[in-house]
Coordinates of C-alpha atoms in Angstrom, one line a residue:
M242 CA 90.3 106.4 80.9
I243 CA 92.4 109.5 80.2
Q244 CA 89.2 111.6 80.4
D245 CA 88.4 109.9 83.8
I246 CA 91.8 110.8 85.2
A247 CA 91.3 114.3 83.8
D248 CA 87.9 114.6 85.5
S249 CA 89.3 113.5 88.9
F250 CA 92.4 116.3 88.7
S251 CA 89.8 119.0 87.9
A252 CA 87.8 118.1 90.8
Y253 CA 90.6 119.1 93.1
A254 CA 90.1 122.7 92.0
K255 CA 86.5 122.7 92.4
A256 CA 87.2 121.0 95.9
L257 CA 89.5 123.8 96.8
G258 CA 86.8 126.5 95.6
M259 CA 84.1 124.7 97.5
I260 CA 85.9 124.8 101.0
S261 CA 85.9 128.7 100.6
R262 CA 82.8 128.8 99.2
H263 CA 80.7 126.8 101.6
N264 CA 82.7 127.5 104.8
L265 CA 83.7 124.0 105.2
W266 CA 86.8 124.8 107.3
R267 CA 85.3 123.3 110.5
H268 CA 85.1 119.9 108.8
I269 CA 88.6 120.1 107.9
I270 CA 90.5 121.6 110.8
I271 CA 90.6 118.4 113.3
P272 CA 91.3 115.8 110.5
G273 CA 94.0 118.1 108.9
L274 CA 95.8 118.3 112.0
V275 CA 95.6 114.6 112.9
S276 CA 96.9 114.0 109.4
V277 CA 100.0 116.4 110.1
V278 CA 100.6 115.0 113.6
A279 CA 100.4 111.5 112.2
L280 CA 102.9 112.1 109.3
L281 CA 105.2 114.0 111.7
L282 CA 105.1 111.0 114.1
L283 CA 105.8 108.7 111.3
L284 CA 108.7 110.5 109.8
A285 CA 110.3 111.4 113.2
G286 CA 110.9 107.7 114.0
P287 CA 113.2 107.0 110.9
V288 CA 115.0 110.1 110.9
V289 CA 115.7 110.2 114.6
W290 CA 117.0 106.5 114.3
F291 CA 119.1 107.4 111.3
A292 CA 120.5 110.4 113.0
N293 CA 121.6 108.6 115.9
S294 CA 122.8 105.6 114.2
T295 CA 126.2 104.4 112.8
V296 CA 124.4 104.3 109.5
E297 CA 125.0 108.2 108.6
Q298 CA 128.9 107.9 109.8
S299 CA 129.3 104.8 107.9
I300 CA 128.1 106.4 104.8
V301 CA 130.8 109.2 105.4
N302 CA 133.5 107.0 106.2
L303 CA 133.0 105.4 102.8
I304 CA 134.6 108.3 101.1
P305 CA 138.6 107.8 101.7
W306 CA 139.7 111.4 101.1
E307 CA 138.9 113.8 103.9
G308 CA 138.2 116.6 101.8
M309 CA 135.6 114.9 100.0
R310 CA 133.6 113.8 103.2
S311 CA 130.9 116.5 102.2
V312 CA 130.0 114.1 99.5
G313 CA 129.2 111.4 102.2
E314 CA 127.3 113.9 104.0
K315 CA 125.2 115.0 101.0
L316 CA 124.6 111.0 100.2
A317 CA 123.1 110.3 103.9
D318 CA 121.0 113.5 103.6
T319 CA 119.6 112.1 100.2
L320 CA 118.9 108.8 101.9
V321 CA 117.1 110.4 104.6
L322 CA 114.8 112.4 102.2
V323 CA 114.2 109.0 100.2
L324 CA 113.3 107.3 103.5
N325 CA 110.9 110.4 104.0
V326 CA 109.3 110.0 100.7
F327 CA 109.0 106.2 101.1
F328 CA 107.3 106.5 104.6
I329 CA 105.0 109.5 103.3
F330 CA 103.6 108.0 100.0
F331 CA 103.9 104.0 100.6
I332 CA 102.9 104.0 104.5
G333 CA 102.0 107.4 105.7
K334 CA 99.1 107.8 103.1
Y335 CA 97.4 104.6 104.7
I336 CA 97.8 105.8 108.0
V337 CA 96.3 109.3 107.0
L338 CA 93.6 107.5 105.2
A339 CA 92.5 105.3 108.0
V340 CA 93.0 107.9 111.1
V341 CA 90.7 110.5 109.2
S342 CA 88.3 108.0 108.0
P343 CA 85.4 108.8 110.8
F344 CA 86.1 112.7 109.9
M345 CA 85.9 112.1 106.3
G346 CA 82.6 110.3 106.0
A347 CA 81.2 113.4 107.6
L348 CA 83.0 115.7 105.1
S349 CA 81.7 113.8 102.1
E350 CA 78.3 113.9 103.6
K351 CA 78.1 117.4 103.7
V352 CA 79.5 117.9 100.0
E353 CA 76.5 115.4 98.8
S354 CA 74.1 117.6 100.8
I355 CA 75.4 120.9 99.2
V356 CA 75.4 119.2 95.9
T357 CA 72.1 117.8 96.1
G358 CA 70.6 120.3 98.1
K359 CA 69.1 117.6 100.2
Q360 CA 69.6 116.5 103.6
V361 CA 71.7 113.1 103.7
P362 CA 70.6 110.7 106.2
S363 CA 73.3 109.5 108.5
D364 CA 73.9 106.7 110.8
S365 CA 77.5 106.9 111.1
N366 CA 79.4 105.4 113.9
F367 CA 83.0 106.9 114.9
F368 CA 84.5 103.7 116.2
Q369 CA 82.8 101.5 113.3
D370 CA 84.0 104.0 110.6
L371 CA 87.6 103.9 112.3
L372 CA 87.5 100.2 112.1
R373 CA 86.2 100.2 108.2
G374 CA 89.3 102.7 107.5
I375 CA 91.9 100.7 109.3
T376 CA 90.5 97.3 107.5
V377 CA 90.5 99.0 104.0
S378 CA 94.0 100.8 104.7
L379 CA 95.4 97.2 105.5
R380 CA 93.8 95.4 102.6
N381 CA 95.0 98.1 100.1
L382 CA 98.7 98.1 101.6
M383 CA 99.0 94.4 101.3
Y384 CA 97.6 94.4 97.4
E385 CA 99.9 97.5 96.7
L386 CA 102.9 95.7 98.4
L387 CA 102.1 92.4 96.2
F388 CA 101.6 94.4 93.0
T389 CA 105.0 96.4 93.5
L390 CA 107.0 93.4 94.2
L391 CA 105.7 92.0 91.0
I392 CA 106.5 95.2 89.0
L393 CA 110.0 95.4 90.5
P394 CA 111.9 92.9 88.2
L395 CA 110.8 95.0 85.0
N396 CA 113.8 97.2 86.1
L397 CA 116.1 94.8 85.1
I398 CA 114.8 95.5 81.6
P399 CA 117.4 98.3 80.6
V400 CA 115.7 101.8 79.8
I401 CA 112.1 100.5 78.6
G402 CA 111.6 98.3 81.7
S403 CA 112.7 100.9 84.1
V404 CA 110.1 103.4 82.5
V405 CA 107.4 101.0 82.6
A406 CA 107.9 100.1 86.1
T407 CA 107.8 103.6 87.3
V408 CA 104.5 104.2 85.5
L409 CA 102.9 101.1 86.6
G410 CA 104.3 101.8 90.2
L411 CA 102.8 105.0 90.3
S412 CA 99.6 103.9 88.8
V413 CA 99.1 101.4 91.5
E414 CA 99.8 103.8 94.3
A415 CA 97.6 106.0 92.9
Y416 CA 94.9 103.7 92.7
Y417 CA 94.9 102.6 95.9
A418 CA 95.2 106.2 97.3
G419 CA 92.2 107.4 95.2
F420 CA 90.3 104.1 96.4
G421 CA 90.6 105.3 100.0
N422 CA 89.2 108.5 99.2
M423 CA 86.4 107.2 97.1
D424 CA 85.7 104.5 99.8
Y425 CA 84.3 107.3 102.6
T426 CA 81.6 107.8 100.4
L427 CA 80.8 104.3 99.7
E428 CA 81.2 103.4 103.4
R429 CA 78.6 105.8 104.6
K430 CA 76.6 104.2 102.1
R431 CA 76.9 101.0 103.6
Y432 CA 79.0 99.3 101.0
N433 CA 80.6 96.5 102.3
V434 CA 84.4 96.0 101.3
G435 CA 83.9 93.7 98.6
Q436 CA 81.0 96.0 97.2
S437 CA 83.6 99.1 97.4
V438 CA 86.3 96.7 95.5
T439 CA 83.8 96.1 92.8
Y440 CA 82.6 99.7 92.5
V441 CA 86.3 101.4 92.5
K442 CA 87.6 98.5 90.2
S443 CA 84.9 99.6 87.5
R444 CA 86.4 103.5 87.7
R445 CA 90.1 102.8 87.9
G446 CA 90.7 105.9 85.8
K447 CA 88.9 107.9 88.4
A448 CA 90.6 106.3 91.2
I449 CA 94.2 106.6 89.4
G450 CA 93.4 110.5 89.0
N451 CA 92.0 111.3 92.3
G452 CA 95.2 109.2 93.8
L453 CA 97.7 111.2 91.5
A454 CA 96.3 114.4 92.7
F455 CA 96.3 113.3 96.3
L456 CA 100.0 112.3 96.0
G457 CA 100.8 115.4 94.7
V458 CA 99.3 117.4 97.4
L459 CA 100.7 115.2 99.9
L460 CA 104.5 116.4 98.5
I461 CA 103.8 120.0 99.8
P462 CA 105.1 119.6 103.6
I463 CA 102.7 120.4 106.3
L464 CA 100.3 122.5 104.3
G465 CA 99.7 119.7 101.8
W466 CA 99.5 116.8 104.7
F467 CA 96.8 119.1 106.3
L468 CA 94.7 119.6 103.0
A469 CA 95.2 116.3 101.4
P470 CA 92.7 114.3 103.3
A471 CA 89.9 117.0 102.6
L472 CA 90.6 117.9 98.9
G473 CA 91.0 114.0 98.3
T474 CA 87.7 113.2 99.8
I475 CA 85.8 116.3 98.4
A476 CA 87.3 115.4 94.8
A477 CA 86.1 111.9 95.1
T478 CA 82.7 112.7 96.1
L479 CA 82.4 115.3 93.7
T480 CA 83.4 112.9 90.7
M481 CA 81.0 110.0 92.1
L482 CA 78.0 112.4 92.3
G483 CA 78.9 114.0 88.8
E484 CA 78.1 110.5 87.4
G485 CA 74.6 111.1 87.5
E486 CA 74.0 107.5 88.9
K487 CA 72.6 106.3 92.7
I488 CA 75.7 105.5 94.7

């Protein structure tokens, strides 16, 4: 599994080179902008609500000394940051994976044509691909939420429990992010959802590696949000084609 994770990470470097070398920007600009707008809208809601609610002031008022009120303000700012990270990584990634799915199928197809040197037959349908992306995202969101809830009690075990919970939680989150990126290729090959689940399960390391890199790119505001969908898709496609098997 370690090697699979490493291979998935290295595929991101190859993906970045491929974008420039083969001038794939026309396949990236629209979904990249859609991704940025979707995340900005997602973040605007809780941030605006928080800023205009009594929550921030209540946190500041918890500090009884006037001179220490700045501590409360910093605490409030930290809470906003935590909310942002939560919405990007837990919910935002699924919104992005769903709304860009019709574009990513075409990008995956282009990558396969470049790698194989053959024209890849396509019968993609924008609305069908969008519905498939939403279906897979909702399924994965529910499973990730379930596994996260099961992992949380481990935090009650001092030190070791928290470490294990963090590793497992991040692995689960990365797995489902990688699943979404790999599914673009599987979807255009007309795998149904059950077949995609079976395929990705047998390649957990590749999915986790792809997802970890994807989440890392999402940490970069704006530019990362713009590039993450394309890099994740290209890297997943290269990894899957690199197996030397018929997908």
